PDB file of C-alpha atoms and ligand atoms in Angstrom:
ATOM      1  CA  UNK A   1      -0.011  -0.013   0.132  1.00  0.00           C
ATOM      2  CA  UNK A   2       0.843   3.698  -0.427  1.00  0.00           C
ATOM      3  CA  UNK A   3       2.351   5.672   2.264  1.00  0.00           C
ATOM      4  CA  UNK A   4       0.068   8.197   3.880  1.00  0.00           C
ATOM      5  CA  UNK A   5      -0.622  11.315   1.597  1.00  0.00           C
ATOM      6  CA  UNK A   6       1.443  14.358   2.771  1.00  0.00           C
ATOM      7  CA  UNK A   7      -0.892  17.177   3.461  1.00  0.00           C
ATOM      8  CA  UNK A   8       1.276  20.020   2.906  1.00  0.00           C
ATOM      9  CA  UNK A   9      -0.521  23.013   0.920  1.00  0.00           C
ATOM     10  CA  UNK A  10      -1.883  25.885   2.930  1.00  0.00           C
ATOM     11  CA  UNK A  11      -3.610  28.081   0.498  1.00  0.00           C
ATOM     12  CA  UNK A  12      -4.542  31.819   0.816  1.00  0.00           C
ATOM     13  CA  UNK A  13      -7.976  30.121   1.720  1.00  0.00           C
ATOM     14  CA  UNK A  14      -6.728  28.314   4.370  1.00  0.00           C
ATOM     15  CA  UNK A  15      -7.754  25.349   2.510  1.00  0.00           C
ATOM     16  CA  UNK A  16      -5.513  22.117   2.685  1.00  0.00           C
ATOM     17  CA  UNK A  17      -5.589  19.558   0.217  1.00  0.00           C
ATOM     18  CA  UNK A  18      -3.571  16.042  -0.188  1.00  0.00           C
ATOM     19  CA  UNK A  19      -1.031  15.891  -2.911  1.00  0.00           C
ATOM     20  CA  UNK A  20      -2.555  12.621  -4.099  1.00  0.00           C
ATOM     21  CA  UNK A  21      -5.865  11.662  -3.325  1.00  0.00           C
ATOM     22  CA  UNK A  22      -8.021   8.468  -4.500  1.00  0.00           C
ATOM     23  CA  UNK A  23     -11.653   9.789  -5.136  1.00  0.00           C
ATOM     24  CA  UNK A  24     -13.295   6.942  -6.753  1.00  0.00           C
ATOM     25  CA  UNK A  25     -12.530   3.424  -8.274  1.00  0.00           C
ATOM     26  CA  UNK A  26     -11.906   5.234 -11.523  1.00  0.00           C
ATOM     27  CA  UNK A  27     -10.425   8.822 -10.302  1.00  0.00           C
ATOM     28  CA  UNK A  28      -7.132   9.686  -8.483  1.00  0.00           C
ATOM     29  CA  UNK A  29      -6.610  13.604  -8.131  1.00  0.00           C
ATOM     30  CA  UNK A  30      -2.905  14.888  -8.210  1.00  0.00           C
ATOM     31  CA  UNK A  31      -2.460  18.702  -6.780  1.00  0.00           C
ATOM     32  CA  UNK A  32      -0.949  20.971  -9.426  1.00  0.00           C
ATOM     33  CA  UNK A  33       1.571  22.479  -6.717  1.00  0.00           C
ATOM     34  CA  UNK A  34       0.445  25.764  -7.741  1.00  0.00           C
ATOM     35  CA  UNK A  35      -1.623  27.423  -4.929  1.00  0.00           C
ATOM     36  CA  UNK A  36      -2.380  31.238  -5.131  1.00  0.00           C
ATOM     37  CA  UNK A  37      -5.154  33.872  -5.050  1.00  0.00           C
ATOM     38  CA  UNK A  38      -6.593  32.529  -8.332  1.00  0.00           C
ATOM     39  CA  UNK A  39      -5.966  28.656  -7.866  1.00  0.00           C
ATOM     40  CA  UNK A  40      -6.795  28.360  -4.191  1.00  0.00           C
ATOM     41  CA  UNK A  41      -4.933  25.237  -3.207  1.00  0.00           C
ATOM     42  CA  UNK A  42      -3.708  24.754  -6.725  1.00  0.00           C
ATOM     43  CA  UNK A  43      -5.167  23.101 -10.022  1.00  0.00           C
ATOM     44  CA  UNK A  44      -6.463  19.465  -9.607  1.00  0.00           C
ATOM     45  CA  UNK A  45      -5.331  17.170 -12.199  1.00  0.00           C
ATOM     46  CA  UNK A  46      -6.902  13.784 -12.674  1.00  0.00           C
ATOM     47  CA  UNK A  47      -6.081  10.200 -13.550  1.00  0.00           C
ATOM     48  CA  UNK A  48      -9.211   8.832 -14.849  1.00  0.00           C
ATOM     49  CA  UNK A  49      -9.828   5.061 -15.546  1.00  0.00           C
ATOM     50  CA  UNK A  50      -9.414   1.915 -13.396  1.00  0.00           C
ATOM     51  CA  UNK A  51      -6.707   0.266 -15.877  1.00  0.00           C
ATOM     52  CA  UNK A  52      -3.150   0.609 -16.485  1.00  0.00           C
ATOM     53  CA  UNK A  53      -3.613   3.092 -19.361  1.00  0.00           C
ATOM     54  CA  UNK A  54      -5.632   5.885 -17.304  1.00  0.00           C
ATOM     55  CA  UNK A  55      -6.316   9.173 -19.021  1.00  0.00           C
ATOM     56  CA  UNK A  56      -4.955  12.478 -17.544  1.00  0.00           C
ATOM     57  CA  UNK A  57      -7.324  15.400 -17.203  1.00  0.00           C
ATOM     58  CA  UNK A  58      -5.760  18.583 -17.241  1.00  0.00           C
ATOM     59  CA  UNK A  59      -1.971  18.919 -16.397  1.00  0.00           C
ATOM     60  CA  UNK A  60      -1.511  21.894 -13.912  1.00  0.00           C
ATOM     61  CA  UNK A  61       0.728  24.810 -14.667  1.00  0.00           C
ATOM     62  CA  UNK A  62       4.156  23.120 -15.214  1.00  0.00           C
ATOM     63  CA  UNK A  63       5.445  23.445 -11.856  1.00  0.00           C
ATOM     64  CA  UNK A  64       8.641  20.931 -11.252  1.00  0.00           C
ATOM     65  CA  UNK A  65       7.410  19.676  -8.109  1.00  0.00           C
ATOM     66  CA  UNK A  66       4.354  18.301  -9.877  1.00  0.00           C
ATOM     67  CA  UNK A  67       5.898  15.649 -12.062  1.00  0.00           C
ATOM     68  CA  UNK A  68       7.210  13.498  -9.678  1.00  0.00           C
ATOM     69  CA  UNK A  69       3.887  13.082  -7.770  1.00  0.00           C
ATOM     70  CA  UNK A  70       2.124  12.327 -11.112  1.00  0.00           C
ATOM     71  CA  UNK A  71       4.580   9.756 -11.801  1.00  0.00           C
ATOM     72  CA  UNK A  72       3.844   8.024  -8.270  1.00  0.00           C
ATOM     73  CA  UNK A  73       0.299   8.394  -8.546  1.00  0.00           C
ATOM     74  CA  UNK A  74       0.348   6.372 -11.890  1.00  0.00           C
ATOM     75  CA  UNK A  75       2.643   3.855 -10.145  1.00  0.00           C
ATOM     76  CA  UNK A  76       1.051   3.216  -6.968  1.00  0.00           C
ATOM     77  CA  UNK A  77      -2.576   3.296  -7.828  1.00  0.00           C
ATOM     78  CA  UNK A  78      -2.438   1.920 -11.555  1.00  0.00           C
ATOM     79  CA  UNK A  79       0.852   0.098 -11.337  1.00  0.00           C
ATOM     80  CA  UNK A  80       1.829   1.689 -14.609  1.00  0.00           C
ATOM     81  CA  UNK A  81       4.527   4.195 -16.175  1.00  0.00           C
ATOM     82  CA  UNK A  82       1.946   5.107 -19.130  1.00  0.00           C
ATOM     83  CA  UNK A  83      -0.603   7.199 -19.841  1.00  0.00           C
ATOM     84  CA  UNK A  84      -3.037   6.973 -22.521  1.00  0.00           C
ATOM     85  CA  UNK A  85      -3.424  10.624 -23.417  1.00  0.00           C
ATOM     86  CA  UNK A  86      -4.410  13.891 -22.001  1.00  0.00           C
ATOM     87  CA  UNK A  87      -7.734  15.514 -22.095  1.00  0.00           C
ATOM     88  CA  UNK A  88      -7.772  19.485 -21.517  1.00  0.00           C
ATOM     89  CA  UNK A  89     -10.975  21.579 -19.941  1.00  0.00           C
ATOM     90  CA  UNK A  90      -9.524  24.781 -21.436  1.00  0.00           C
ATOM     91  CA  UNK A  91      -6.540  26.685 -22.270  1.00  0.00           C
ATOM     92  CA  UNK A  92      -5.680  28.758 -19.251  1.00  0.00           C
ATOM     93  CA  UNK A  93      -2.333  28.314 -18.307  1.00  0.00           C
ATOM     94  CA  UNK A  94      -2.876  26.494 -14.928  1.00  0.00           C
ATOM     95  CA  UNK A  95      -4.849  23.566 -16.888  1.00  0.00           C
ATOM     96  CA  UNK A  96      -2.303  23.241 -20.091  1.00  0.00           C
ATOM     97  CA  UNK A  97       0.796  24.598 -18.627  1.00  0.00           C
ATOM     98  CA  UNK A  98       1.965  21.138 -17.573  1.00  0.00           C
ATOM     99  CA  UNK A  99       1.526  19.513 -21.001  1.00  0.00           C
ATOM    100  CA  UNK A 100       5.275  19.946 -22.034  1.00  0.00           C
ATOM    101  CA  UNK A 101       6.705  18.245 -18.508  1.00  0.00           C
ATOM    102  CA  UNK A 102       4.384  15.403 -19.186  1.00  0.00           C
ATOM    103  CA  UNK A 103       5.190  14.884 -22.581  1.00  0.00           C
ATOM    104  CA  UNK A 104       8.920  14.983 -21.568  1.00  0.00           C
ATOM    105  CA  UNK A 105       8.043  11.901 -19.201  1.00  0.00           C
ATOM    106  CA  UNK A 106       5.410   9.924 -20.870  1.00  0.00           C
ATOM    107  CA  UNK A 107       6.188  10.777 -24.486  1.00  0.00           C
ATOM    108  CA  UNK A 108       4.272  12.467 -27.007  1.00  0.00           C
ATOM    109  CA  UNK A 109       0.731  11.068 -26.206  1.00  0.00           C
ATOM    110  CA  UNK A 110      -2.243  12.395 -27.784  1.00  0.00           C
ATOM    111  CA  UNK A 111      -3.848  15.728 -26.388  1.00  0.00           C
ATOM    112  CA  UNK A 112      -7.768  16.123 -26.817  1.00  0.00           C
ATOM    113  CA  UNK A 113      -9.090  19.829 -26.512  1.00  0.00           C
ATOM    114  CA  UNK A 114     -11.755  21.979 -27.920  1.00  0.00           C
ATOM    115  CA  UNK A 115      -9.050  24.404 -29.979  1.00  0.00           C
ATOM    116  CA  UNK A 116      -9.021  27.973 -29.310  1.00  0.00           C
ATOM    117  CA  UNK A 117      -6.298  29.163 -32.116  1.00  0.00           C
ATOM    118  CA  UNK A 118      -3.686  31.350 -30.538  1.00  0.00           C
ATOM    119  CA  UNK A 119      -3.998  30.218 -27.055  1.00  0.00           C
ATOM    120  CA  UNK A 120      -3.183  26.284 -27.517  1.00  0.00           C
ATOM    121  CA  UNK A 121       0.343  26.937 -26.772  1.00  0.00           C
ATOM    122  CA  UNK A 122       3.151  24.445 -25.393  1.00  0.00           C
ATOM    123  CA  UNK A 123       1.054  21.471 -25.795  1.00  0.00           C
ATOM    124  CA  UNK A 124       4.157  19.701 -27.475  1.00  0.00           C
ATOM    125  CA  UNK A 125       2.173  16.918 -28.875  1.00  0.00           C
ATOM    126  CA  UNK A 126      -0.559  16.781 -31.461  1.00  0.00           C
ATOM    127  CA  UNK A 127      -3.716  18.441 -30.466  1.00  0.00           C
ATOM    128  CA  UNK A 128      -6.696  16.264 -31.239  1.00  0.00           C
ATOM    129  CA  UNK A 129      -9.950  18.375 -31.669  1.00  0.00           C
ATOM    130  CA  UNK A 130     -12.859  17.718 -29.955  1.00  0.00           C
ATOM    131  CA  UNK A 131     -16.180  19.272 -29.380  1.00  0.00           C
ATOM    132  CA  UNK A 132     -19.463  18.846 -27.582  1.00  0.00           C
ATOM    133  CA  UNK A 133     -20.590  15.170 -27.099  1.00  0.00           C
ATOM    134  CA  UNK A 134     -17.555  13.819 -28.431  1.00  0.00           C
ATOM    135  CA  UNK A 135     -16.110  10.779 -26.364  1.00  0.00           C
ATOM    136  CA  UNK A 136     -12.669  10.014 -25.161  1.00  0.00           C
ATOM    137  CA  UNK A 137     -12.282   6.477 -23.840  1.00  0.00           C
ATOM    138  CA  UNK A 138      -9.908   4.270 -22.124  1.00  0.00           C
ATOM    139  CA  UNK A 139     -10.542   0.746 -20.690  1.00  0.00           C
ATOM    140  CA  UNK A 140     -13.144   1.241 -17.997  1.00  0.00           C
ATOM    141  CA  UNK A 141     -13.700   5.038 -18.309  1.00  0.00           C
ATOM    142  CA  UNK A 142     -15.724   6.897 -20.985  1.00  0.00           C
ATOM    143  CA  UNK A 143     -15.697  10.749 -21.076  1.00  0.00           C
ATOM    144  CA  UNK A 144     -17.940  12.740 -22.930  1.00  0.00           C
ATOM    145  CA  UNK A 145     -17.222  16.563 -23.767  1.00  0.00           C
ATOM    146  CA  UNK A 146     -19.708  18.978 -22.450  1.00  0.00           C
ATOM    147  CA  UNK A 147     -19.270  22.314 -24.178  1.00  0.00           C
ATOM    148  CA  UNK A 148     -19.773  24.933 -21.316  1.00  0.00           C
ATOM    149  CA  UNK A 149     -18.366  28.501 -22.495  1.00  0.00           C
ATOM    150  CA  UNK A 150     -18.683  31.344 -19.891  1.00  0.00           C
ATOM    151  CA  UNK A 151     -15.525  31.077 -18.023  1.00  0.00           C
ATOM    152  CA  UNK A 152     -13.567  30.592 -21.068  1.00  0.00           C
ATOM    153  CA  UNK A 153     -14.856  30.353 -24.770  1.00  0.00           C
ATOM    154  CA  UNK A 154     -13.234  26.869 -25.078  1.00  0.00           C
ATOM    155  CA  UNK A 155     -14.267  25.488 -22.012  1.00  0.00           C
ATOM    156  CA  UNK A 156     -15.304  21.688 -22.265  1.00  0.00           C
ATOM    157  CA  UNK A 157     -16.622  19.834 -18.864  1.00  0.00           C
ATOM    158  CA  UNK A 158     -16.456  15.984 -18.925  1.00  0.00           C
ATOM    159  CA  UNK A 159     -19.244  13.566 -18.072  1.00  0.00           C
ATOM    160  CA  UNK A 160     -17.668  10.249 -16.704  1.00  0.00           C
ATOM    161  CA  UNK A 161     -20.370   7.979 -17.820  1.00  0.00           C
ATOM    162  CA  UNK A 162     -19.655   5.035 -15.579  1.00  0.00           C
ATOM    163  CA  UNK A 163     -19.998   7.286 -12.370  1.00  0.00           C
ATOM    164  CA  UNK A 164     -22.600   9.902 -13.537  1.00  0.00           C
ATOM    165  CA  UNK A 165     -19.842  11.964 -12.461  1.00  0.00           C
ATOM    166  CA  UNK A 166     -18.867  15.568 -13.684  1.00  0.00           C
ATOM    167  CA  UNK A 167     -15.677  17.027 -14.391  1.00  0.00           C
ATOM    168  CA  UNK A 168     -16.343  20.845 -14.228  1.00  0.00           C
ATOM    169  CA  UNK A 169     -13.192  22.471 -14.729  1.00  0.00           C
ATOM    170  CA  UNK A 170     -13.342  25.890 -13.678  1.00  0.00           C
ATOM    171  CA  UNK A 171     -17.184  26.306 -14.139  1.00  0.00           C
ATOM    172  CA  UNK A 172     -18.075  24.899 -10.796  1.00  0.00           C
ATOM    173  CA  UNK A 173     -15.298  24.842  -8.112  1.00  0.00           C
ATOM    174  CA  UNK A 174     -14.922  23.207  -4.511  1.00  0.00           C
ATOM    175  CA  UNK A 175     -13.445  26.307  -3.412  1.00  0.00           C
ATOM    176  CA  UNK A 176     -13.627  30.063  -4.306  1.00  0.00           C
ATOM    177  CA  UNK A 177     -15.688  31.736  -7.125  1.00  0.00           C
ATOM    178  CA  UNK A 178     -15.565  31.218 -10.637  1.00  0.00           C
ATOM    179  CA  UNK A 179     -14.418  34.474 -12.304  1.00  0.00           C
ATOM    180  CA  UNK A 180     -16.019  35.525 -15.725  1.00  0.00           C
ATOM    181  CA  UNK A 181     -12.729  37.073 -17.251  1.00  0.00           C
ATOM    182  CA  UNK A 182     -13.280  40.449 -19.226  1.00  0.00           C
ATOM    183  CA  UNK A 183     -11.691  38.751 -22.329  1.00  0.00           C
ATOM    184  CA  UNK A 184     -12.998  35.286 -23.166  1.00  0.00           C
ATOM    185  CA  UNK A 185     -15.588  35.472 -20.594  1.00  0.00           C
ATOM    186  CA  UNK A 186     -19.290  35.705 -20.889  1.00  0.00           C
ATOM    187  CA  UNK A 187     -21.908  35.517 -18.097  1.00  0.00           C
ATOM    188  CA  UNK A 188     -24.816  34.778 -20.452  1.00  0.00           C
ATOM    189  CA  UNK A 189     -23.337  31.830 -21.956  1.00  0.00           C
ATOM    190  CA  UNK A 190     -21.821  30.852 -18.284  1.00  0.00           C
ATOM    191  CA  UNK A 191     -25.528  30.954 -16.699  1.00  0.00           C
ATOM    192  CA  UNK A 192     -26.489  28.468 -19.932  1.00  0.00           C
ATOM    193  CA  UNK A 193     -23.648  26.193 -18.925  1.00  0.00           C
ATOM    194  CA  UNK A 194     -24.715  25.846 -15.518  1.00  0.00           C
ATOM    195  CA  UNK A 195     -28.379  24.718 -16.779  1.00  0.00           C
ATOM    196  CA  UNK A 196     -26.943  22.328 -19.084  1.00  0.00           C
ATOM    197  CA  UNK A 197     -24.690  20.837 -16.319  1.00  0.00           C
ATOM    198  CA  UNK A 198     -27.754  20.633 -13.852  1.00  0.00           C
ATOM    199  CA  UNK A 199     -29.861  18.943 -16.429  1.00  0.00           C
ATOM    200  CA  UNK A 200     -27.433  16.085 -16.513  1.00  0.00           C
ATOM    201  CA  UNK A 201     -28.255  15.401 -12.865  1.00  0.00           C
ATOM    202  CA  UNK A 202     -24.692  14.605 -11.768  1.00  0.00           C
ATOM    203  CA  UNK A 203     -24.135  12.517  -8.643  1.00  0.00           C
ATOM    204  CA  UNK A 204     -20.656  14.025  -7.762  1.00  0.00           C
ATOM    205  CA  UNK A 205     -18.583  16.776  -9.196  1.00  0.00           C
ATOM    206  CA  UNK A 206     -14.901  16.808  -9.457  1.00  0.00           C
ATOM    207  CA  UNK A 207     -13.764  20.419  -9.766  1.00  0.00           C
ATOM    208  CA  UNK A 208     -10.587  22.069 -11.250  1.00  0.00           C
ATOM    209  CA  UNK A 209      -9.864  23.537  -7.803  1.00  0.00           C
ATOM    210  CA  UNK A 210     -10.856  22.266  -4.258  1.00  0.00           C
ATOM    211  CA  UNK A 211     -12.357  19.503  -2.930  1.00  0.00           C
ATOM    212  CA  UNK A 212     -14.918  16.860  -4.139  1.00  0.00           C
ATOM    213  CA  UNK A 213     -18.365  18.023  -4.195  1.00  0.00           C
ATOM    214  CA  UNK A 214     -20.760  15.475  -3.305  1.00  0.00           C
ATOM    215  CA  UNK A 215     -23.992  17.398  -3.415  1.00  0.00           C
ATOM    216  CA  UNK A 216     -23.455  18.216  -7.158  1.00  0.00           C
ATOM    217  CA  UNK A 217     -26.992  19.434  -8.047  1.00  0.00           C
ATOM    218  CA  UNK A 218     -27.286  21.438  -4.923  1.00  0.00           C
ATOM    219  CA  UNK A 219     -24.080  23.069  -5.626  1.00  0.00           C
ATOM    220  CA  UNK A 220     -25.031  23.953  -8.999  1.00  0.00           C
ATOM    221  CA  UNK A 221     -28.210  25.359  -7.999  1.00  0.00           C
ATOM    222  CA  UNK A 222     -26.453  27.460  -5.217  1.00  0.00           C
ATOM    223  CA  UNK A 223     -24.192  29.022  -8.157  1.00  0.00           C
ATOM    224  CA  UNK A 224     -27.172  29.755 -10.324  1.00  0.00           C
ATOM    225  CA  UNK A 225     -29.234  31.538  -7.429  1.00  0.00           C
ATOM    226  CA  UNK A 226     -25.913  33.338  -6.387  1.00  0.00           C
ATOM    227  CA  UNK A 227     -25.591  34.957 -10.029  1.00  0.00           C
ATOM    228  CA  UNK A 228     -29.319  35.480 -10.115  1.00  0.00           C
ATOM    229  CA  UNK A 229     -29.390  37.373  -6.693  1.00  0.00           C
ATOM    230  CA  UNK A 230     -26.417  39.524  -7.712  1.00  0.00           C
ATOM    231  CA  UNK A 231     -28.339  40.447 -11.231  1.00  0.00           C
ATOM    232  CA  UNK A 232     -31.450  41.310  -9.267  1.00  0.00           C
ATOM    233  CA  UNK A 233     -29.340  43.659  -7.049  1.00  0.00           C
ATOM    234  CA  UNK A 234     -27.945  45.247 -10.091  1.00  0.00           C
ATOM    235  CA  UNK A 235     -31.288  45.764 -11.834  1.00  0.00           C
ATOM    236  CA  UNK A 236     -32.479  47.393  -8.686  1.00  0.00           C
ATOM    237  CA  UNK A 237     -29.732  49.628  -8.766  1.00  0.00           C
ATOM    238  CA  UNK A 238     -30.261  50.601 -12.543  1.00  0.00           C
ATOM    239  CA  UNK A 239     -34.201  51.028 -11.617  1.00  0.00           C
ATOM    240  CA  UNK A 240     -33.221  53.559  -8.895  1.00  0.00           C
ATOM    241  CA  UNK A 241     -30.927  55.590 -11.452  1.00  0.00           C
ATOM    242  CA  UNK A 242     -27.699  54.375 -10.215  1.00  0.00           C
ATOM    243  CA  UNK A 243     -25.650  54.607 -13.558  1.00  0.00           C
ATOM    244  CA  UNK A 244     -22.004  53.902 -12.637  1.00  0.00           C
ATOM    245  CA  UNK A 245     -20.202  50.666 -11.691  1.00  0.00           C
ATOM    246  CA  UNK A 246     -18.173  51.982  -8.815  1.00  0.00           C
ATOM    247  CA  UNK A 247     -21.541  53.404  -7.240  1.00  0.00           C
ATOM    248  CA  UNK A 248     -23.065  50.223  -7.658  1.00  0.00           C
ATOM    249  CA  UNK A 249     -20.470  48.106  -6.048  1.00  0.00           C
ATOM    250  CA  UNK A 250     -20.323  50.790  -3.103  1.00  0.00           C
ATOM    251  CA  UNK A 251     -24.075  49.759  -2.457  1.00  0.00           C
ATOM    252  CA  UNK A 252     -24.214  45.997  -3.478  1.00  0.00           C
ATOM    253  CA  UNK A 253     -20.638  45.109  -1.802  1.00  0.00           C
ATOM    254  CA  UNK A 254     -21.221  46.623   1.652  1.00  0.00           C
ATOM    255  CA  UNK A 255     -19.496  44.055   3.675  1.00  0.00           C
ATOM    256  CA  UNK A 256     -16.517  43.679   1.097  1.00  0.00           C
ATOM    257  CA  UNK A 257     -13.233  45.565   1.985  1.00  0.00           C
ATOM    258  CA  UNK A 258     -12.596  48.295  -0.383  1.00  0.00           C
ATOM    259  CA  UNK A 259      -9.426  46.443  -1.934  1.00  0.00           C
ATOM    260  CA  UNK A 260     -11.873  44.043  -3.509  1.00  0.00           C
ATOM    261  CA  UNK A 261     -13.926  46.580  -4.865  1.00  0.00           C
ATOM    262  CA  UNK A 262     -12.029  46.308  -8.450  1.00  0.00           C
ATOM    263  CA  UNK A 263     -12.809  42.663  -8.536  1.00  0.00           C
ATOM    264  CA  UNK A 264     -16.694  43.408  -7.731  1.00  0.00           C
ATOM    265  CA  UNK A 265     -16.709  46.052 -10.356  1.00  0.00           C
ATOM    266  CA  UNK A 266     -15.320  43.343 -13.109  1.00  0.00           C
ATOM    267  CA  UNK A 267     -18.317  41.087 -11.888  1.00  0.00           C
ATOM    268  CA  UNK A 268     -20.677  43.874 -12.027  1.00  0.00           C
ATOM    269  CA  UNK A 269     -19.640  44.699 -15.372  1.00  0.00           C
ATOM    270  CA  UNK A 270     -19.945  40.900 -16.311  1.00  0.00           C
ATOM    271  CA  UNK A 271     -23.628  41.105 -15.300  1.00  0.00           C
ATOM    272  CA  UNK A 272     -24.164  44.507 -17.102  1.00  0.00           C
ATOM    273  CA  UNK A 273     -22.866  43.169 -20.382  1.00  0.00           C
ATOM    274  CA  UNK A 274     -25.308  40.207 -20.104  1.00  0.00           C
ATOM    275  CA  UNK A 275     -28.294  42.538 -19.425  1.00  0.00           C
ATOM    276  CA  UNK A 276     -27.098  44.397 -22.340  1.00  0.00           C
ATOM    277  CA  UNK A 277     -27.028  41.286 -24.539  1.00  0.00           C
ATOM    278  CA  UNK A 278     -30.202  40.535 -23.688  1.00  0.00           C
ATOM    279  CA  UNK A 279     -31.683  43.894 -24.456  1.00  0.00           C
ATOM    280  CA  UNK A 280     -32.425  44.816 -20.806  1.00  0.00           C
ATOM    281  CA  UNK A 281     -29.933  47.150 -20.099  1.00  0.00           C
ATOM    282  CA  UNK A 282     -27.946  49.816 -22.389  1.00  0.00           C
ATOM    283  CA  UNK A 283     -24.566  51.829 -22.105  1.00  0.00           C
ATOM    284  CA  UNK A 284     -23.591  55.258 -22.695  1.00  0.00           C
ATOM    285  CA  UNK A 285     -20.092  55.748 -22.166  1.00  0.00           C
ATOM    286  CA  UNK A 286     -19.364  54.757 -18.588  1.00  0.00           C
ATOM    287  CA  UNK A 287     -23.343  55.249 -17.767  1.00  0.00           C
ATOM    288  CA  UNK A 288     -25.760  52.267 -17.713  1.00  0.00           C
ATOM    289  CA  UNK A 289     -29.411  52.254 -17.579  1.00  0.00           C
ATOM    290  CA  UNK A 290     -32.342  49.921 -17.685  1.00  0.00           C
ATOM    291  CA  UNK A 291     -33.790  49.529 -21.228  1.00  0.00           C
ATOM    292  CA  UNK A 292     -37.900  49.659 -20.313  1.00  0.00           C
ATOM    293  CA  UNK A 293     -40.307  48.080 -22.382  1.00  0.00           C
ATOM    294  CA  UNK A 294     -42.154  50.327 -24.771  1.00  0.00           C
TER     295      UNK A 294
HETATM  296 ZN1   ZN B   1      -9.865  28.825 -16.027  1.00  0.00          ZN
END
């Protein structure tokens, strides 16, 4: 048997995660060793499949400390020094940044991803394009790609058919809040993606950051409710004639320290852009207002 897993990471969130952990018969998680304000305890990477030919889902950021852990996890939990291939959720560097070091160790194994020209850098191996409903399988594990834009335009979640489990990447997290970036992010797409995930009725979520989520549908509903509440607060502000983002932030984020207000402002703007796309709000320079039904 393997030695007890070392627990060393103490992120800014105060959340500790083991370096290697077994989350089911088919799923072993290896922590990316990249803790930080945006990654929490670090990026979760996953060996998926019960056989000696597992898939690797996401690769972390390319931190040197990660590779020996991946090698150890494959050896101790699957008795192998081989990986069938890599599946990626999206092109953010803390997910594909480890591709090159994995290729150094395991060879130029296939890499499956929804392509995002200009951003799929440093993969080293041939990129095999996949999209919604495509399947990547290994012995005993079948992953179906679920297209879930919003956090990133190329984002795929993966449905593990044998477990009715969902790898959510950065769409639903076990710790922290999903960011909707100004570039590549879209809150309207994101809300649609959450509803797509909810309709699958997963029994468990394996997120890209933070612990396993056992109340999967409850967590997705919570995410939807949180964004809907925030949207209503913003609509209320607009209805009262509050037009500028910093002022809205001051009114809505009363309990949030001021140094976090720029981040809050970014979130408010993502809501306003959603309302604009839906024809419910309009923008005039830095001033926002509601579009009232004629
Ligand atoms: Zn991301």
